[in-house]
């Protein structure tokens, strides 16, 4: 794959790649399955190319611990607000965000098969899904459907996350969420 070869060349020159660079380079390849994506990341690691966080991936407002009653998750323009959307946004606004230490602890528990830890890590990142889904409004799918597809990507990220690689879960999950949403939009367009 030409794009991966270009990433490898860039990574060998600098010794590092950012998750943003990788996500942008692979964004057009919607047919990549999770195992292929993992192999791409593993090949970077085997070649000594470090994959690092890019602070621009996640809006800082998502990472701050805002009291739930003060949290206002705006709905994008052009989206009709009906009760299900409003109720969903209100409910996920009540879920506390995690600290990096809590993410690592949950990831360790997930490795041991703890389903409650999986649920907690996913729930704490539902706001991230909404934030990403808003960017795709107006592309042929309803806002709630975009959120649902993004949640599927989030679940996949929870299952695949490896805390030992040193990156934050939200950075890793962003890729999976975007991938799930863009794939669903492409599938919708084909039907």
Short mmCIF file of C-alpha atoms in Angstrom, two decimals:
data_model
loop_
_atom_site.label_atom_id
_atom_site.label_comp_id
_atom_site.label_asym_id
_atom_site.label_seq_id
_atom_site.Cartn_x
_atom_site.Cartn_y
_atom_site.Cartn_z
CA UNK A 1 0.00 0.00 0.00
CA UNK A 2 1.62 3.22 -1.21
CA UNK A 3 0.31 5.36 1.65
CA UNK A 4 1.79 3.04 4.28
CA UNK A 5 5.15 3.03 2.47
CA UNK A 6 5.13 6.84 2.52
CA UNK A 7 4.34 6.82 6.24
CA UNK A 8 7.18 4.36 6.84
CA UNK A 9 9.62 6.56 4.90
CA UNK A 10 8.56 9.63 6.87
CA UNK A 11 8.74 7.69 10.13
CA UNK A 12 12.22 6.36 9.38
CA UNK A 13 13.47 9.88 8.65
CA UNK A 14 12.06 11.44 11.81
CA UNK A 15 11.79 8.40 14.07
CA UNK A 16 8.21 9.31 14.96
CA UNK A 17 4.73 9.58 13.48
CA UNK A 18 1.70 11.15 15.12
CA UNK A 19 -1.66 9.45 15.38
CA UNK A 20 -3.10 12.37 13.44
CA UNK A 21 -0.70 11.76 10.52
CA UNK A 22 -1.63 8.08 10.44
CA UNK A 23 -5.37 8.74 10.75
CA UNK A 24 -5.32 11.29 7.95
CA UNK A 25 -3.25 9.05 5.67
CA UNK A 26 -5.53 6.05 6.20
CA UNK A 27 -8.84 7.95 6.22
CA UNK A 28 -9.61 7.11 2.59
CA UNK A 29 -9.11 3.38 3.14
CA UNK A 30 -12.49 2.55 4.61
CA UNK A 31 -12.18 -1.13 3.71
CA UNK A 32 -9.34 -1.69 6.21
CA UNK A 33 -10.39 -4.06 8.92
CA UNK A 34 -9.18 -3.76 12.53
CA UNK A 35 -6.60 -6.53 12.14
CA UNK A 36 -5.02 -4.78 9.16
CA UNK A 37 -4.85 -1.53 11.12
CA UNK A 38 -3.20 -3.32 14.02
CA UNK A 39 -0.64 -4.83 11.65
CA UNK A 40 0.18 -1.37 10.29
CA UNK A 41 0.81 -0.08 13.81
CA UNK A 42 2.84 -3.19 14.65
CA UNK A 43 5.00 -2.70 11.55
CA UNK A 44 5.79 0.86 12.69
CA UNK A 45 6.77 -0.48 16.09
CA UNK A 46 8.96 -3.24 14.59
CA UNK A 47 10.79 -0.66 12.48
CA UNK A 48 11.51 1.48 15.51
CA UNK A 49 9.06 4.20 14.51
CA UNK A 50 7.46 5.68 17.60
CA UNK A 51 3.80 6.67 17.31
CA UNK A 52 3.09 9.66 19.52
CA UNK A 53 0.13 11.70 20.68
CA UNK A 54 -0.82 14.84 18.86
CA UNK A 55 -2.40 17.34 21.22
CA UNK A 56 -4.70 18.64 18.49
CA UNK A 57 -6.59 15.34 18.22
CA UNK A 58 -9.10 16.01 20.96
CA UNK A 59 -10.57 19.38 21.86
CA UNK A 60 -9.26 20.39 25.27
CA UNK A 61 -12.82 21.02 26.47
CA UNK A 62 -13.50 17.27 26.27
CA UNK A 63 -10.61 16.53 28.56
CA UNK A 64 -11.55 18.93 31.33
CA UNK A 65 -13.60 17.63 34.19
CA UNK A 66 -16.71 19.76 33.85
CA UNK A 67 -19.42 19.22 36.43
CA UNK A 68 -22.32 17.42 34.70
CA UNK A 69 -24.85 20.13 35.53
CA UNK A 70 -22.65 22.70 33.77
CA UNK A 71 -21.93 20.53 30.77
CA UNK A 72 -23.62 21.79 27.64
CA UNK A 73 -23.20 19.52 24.65
CA UNK A 74 -24.47 21.63 21.77
CA UNK A 75 -26.17 19.95 18.88
CA UNK A 76 -24.80 20.88 15.45
CA UNK A 77 -26.68 23.33 13.25
CA UNK A 78 -29.13 21.73 10.88
CA UNK A 79 -29.97 18.92 13.27
CA UNK A 80 -33.53 18.92 14.50
CA UNK A 81 -33.61 18.46 18.24
CA UNK A 82 -36.13 15.97 19.39
CA UNK A 83 -36.49 14.31 22.74
CA UNK A 84 -34.27 11.23 22.09
CA UNK A 85 -31.25 13.38 21.14
CA UNK A 86 -31.76 15.77 24.04
CA UNK A 87 -32.21 12.91 26.51
CA UNK A 88 -29.11 11.10 25.24
CA UNK A 89 -26.92 14.21 25.47
CA UNK A 90 -28.21 14.90 28.97
CA UNK A 91 -27.51 11.33 30.11
CA UNK A 92 -23.96 11.13 28.77
CA UNK A 93 -23.23 14.53 30.29
CA UNK A 94 -23.70 12.97 33.72
CA UNK A 95 -20.95 10.39 33.22
CA UNK A 96 -17.65 11.50 34.76
CA UNK A 97 -14.53 11.66 32.60
CA UNK A 98 -11.52 9.52 33.47
CA UNK A 99 -8.04 10.54 34.49
CA UNK A 100 -5.11 8.95 32.60
CA UNK A 101 -4.44 6.79 35.66
CA UNK A 102 -8.05 5.56 35.70
CA UNK A 103 -7.81 4.72 31.98
CA UNK A 104 -4.73 2.58 32.61
CA UNK A 105 -6.34 0.86 35.58
CA UNK A 106 -9.46 0.07 33.54
CA UNK A 107 -7.34 -1.18 30.63
CA UNK A 108 -5.52 -3.56 32.98
CA UNK A 109 -8.84 -4.84 34.30
CA UNK A 110 -10.15 -5.27 30.74
CA UNK A 111 -7.15 -7.47 29.92
CA UNK A 112 -8.22 -9.72 32.78
CA UNK A 113 -11.73 -9.99 31.32
CA UNK A 114 -13.52 -7.43 33.49
CA UNK A 115 -16.70 -6.50 31.60
CA UNK A 116 -17.58 -3.71 34.03
CA UNK A 117 -14.25 -2.04 33.23
CA UNK A 118 -15.07 -2.26 29.50
CA UNK A 119 -18.42 -0.64 30.10
CA UNK A 120 -16.92 2.13 32.23
CA UNK A 121 -14.18 2.99 29.71
CA UNK A 122 -16.72 3.10 26.88
CA UNK A 123 -19.27 5.17 28.82
CA UNK A 124 -16.66 7.72 29.88
CA UNK A 125 -15.88 8.37 26.21
CA UNK A 126 -19.40 8.74 24.80
CA UNK A 127 -18.96 12.53 24.65
CA UNK A 128 -16.00 11.98 22.35
CA UNK A 129 -18.27 10.04 19.97
CA UNK A 130 -20.81 12.89 19.93
CA UNK A 131 -18.05 15.42 19.30
CA UNK A 132 -16.76 13.44 16.31
CA UNK A 133 -20.24 12.55 14.98
CA UNK A 134 -21.16 16.26 14.81
CA UNK A 135 -18.53 16.75 12.11
CA UNK A 136 -20.33 14.30 9.82
CA UNK A 137 -23.86 15.75 10.00
CA UNK A 138 -25.35 16.42 6.57
CA UNK A 139 -23.67 13.53 4.81
CA UNK A 140 -26.71 11.32 4.41
CA UNK A 141 -27.21 9.92 7.90
CA UNK A 142 -29.20 11.06 10.92
CA UNK A 143 -27.29 12.45 13.88
CA UNK A 144 -28.39 9.58 16.16
CA UNK A 145 -27.30 7.04 13.52
CA UNK A 146 -23.89 8.71 13.31
CA UNK A 147 -23.60 8.50 17.10
CA UNK A 148 -24.62 4.84 17.03
CA UNK A 149 -21.99 4.00 14.42
CA UNK A 150 -19.40 5.98 16.36
CA UNK A 151 -20.30 4.02 19.48
CA UNK A 152 -19.55 0.79 17.60
CA UNK A 153 -16.12 2.19 16.77
CA UNK A 154 -15.67 3.17 20.42
CA UNK A 155 -16.45 -0.38 21.52
CA UNK A 156 -13.86 -1.72 19.07
CA UNK A 157 -11.31 0.75 20.46
CA UNK A 158 -12.07 -0.42 24.01
CA UNK A 159 -11.42 -4.01 22.94
CA UNK A 160 -8.17 -3.21 21.09
CA UNK A 161 -6.62 -0.57 23.37
CA UNK A 162 -3.11 -1.32 24.62
CA UNK A 163 -2.17 1.05 27.43
CA UNK A 164 1.49 -0.10 27.29
CA UNK A 165 2.05 1.86 24.10
CA UNK A 166 1.78 5.05 26.12
CA UNK A 167 -0.98 6.97 24.37
CA UNK A 168 -4.24 8.22 25.80
CA UNK A 169 -7.34 6.20 25.11
CA UNK A 170 -9.16 9.17 23.56
CA UNK A 171 -6.41 9.57 20.96
CA UNK A 172 -6.61 5.90 20.02
CA UNK A 173 -10.41 5.81 20.09
CA UNK A 174 -10.72 8.82 17.78
CA UNK A 175 -9.35 6.75 14.91
CA UNK A 176 -11.78 3.88 15.46
CA UNK A 177 -14.77 6.20 15.88
CA UNK A 178 -14.01 8.13 12.69
CA UNK A 179 -13.42 4.89 10.82
CA UNK A 180 -16.77 3.43 11.91
CA UNK A 181 -18.67 6.60 11.01
CA UNK A 182 -17.04 7.10 7.61
CA UNK A 183 -17.54 3.44 6.74
CA UNK A 184 -21.25 3.67 7.65
CA UNK A 185 -21.65 6.82 5.53
CA UNK A 186 -19.97 5.09 2.58
CA UNK A 187 -22.16 2.01 3.00
CA UNK A 188 -25.26 4.21 3.17
CA UNK A 189 -24.24 5.98 -0.03
CA UNK A 190 -23.89 2.65 -1.86
CA UNK A 191 -27.46 1.57 -1.08
#
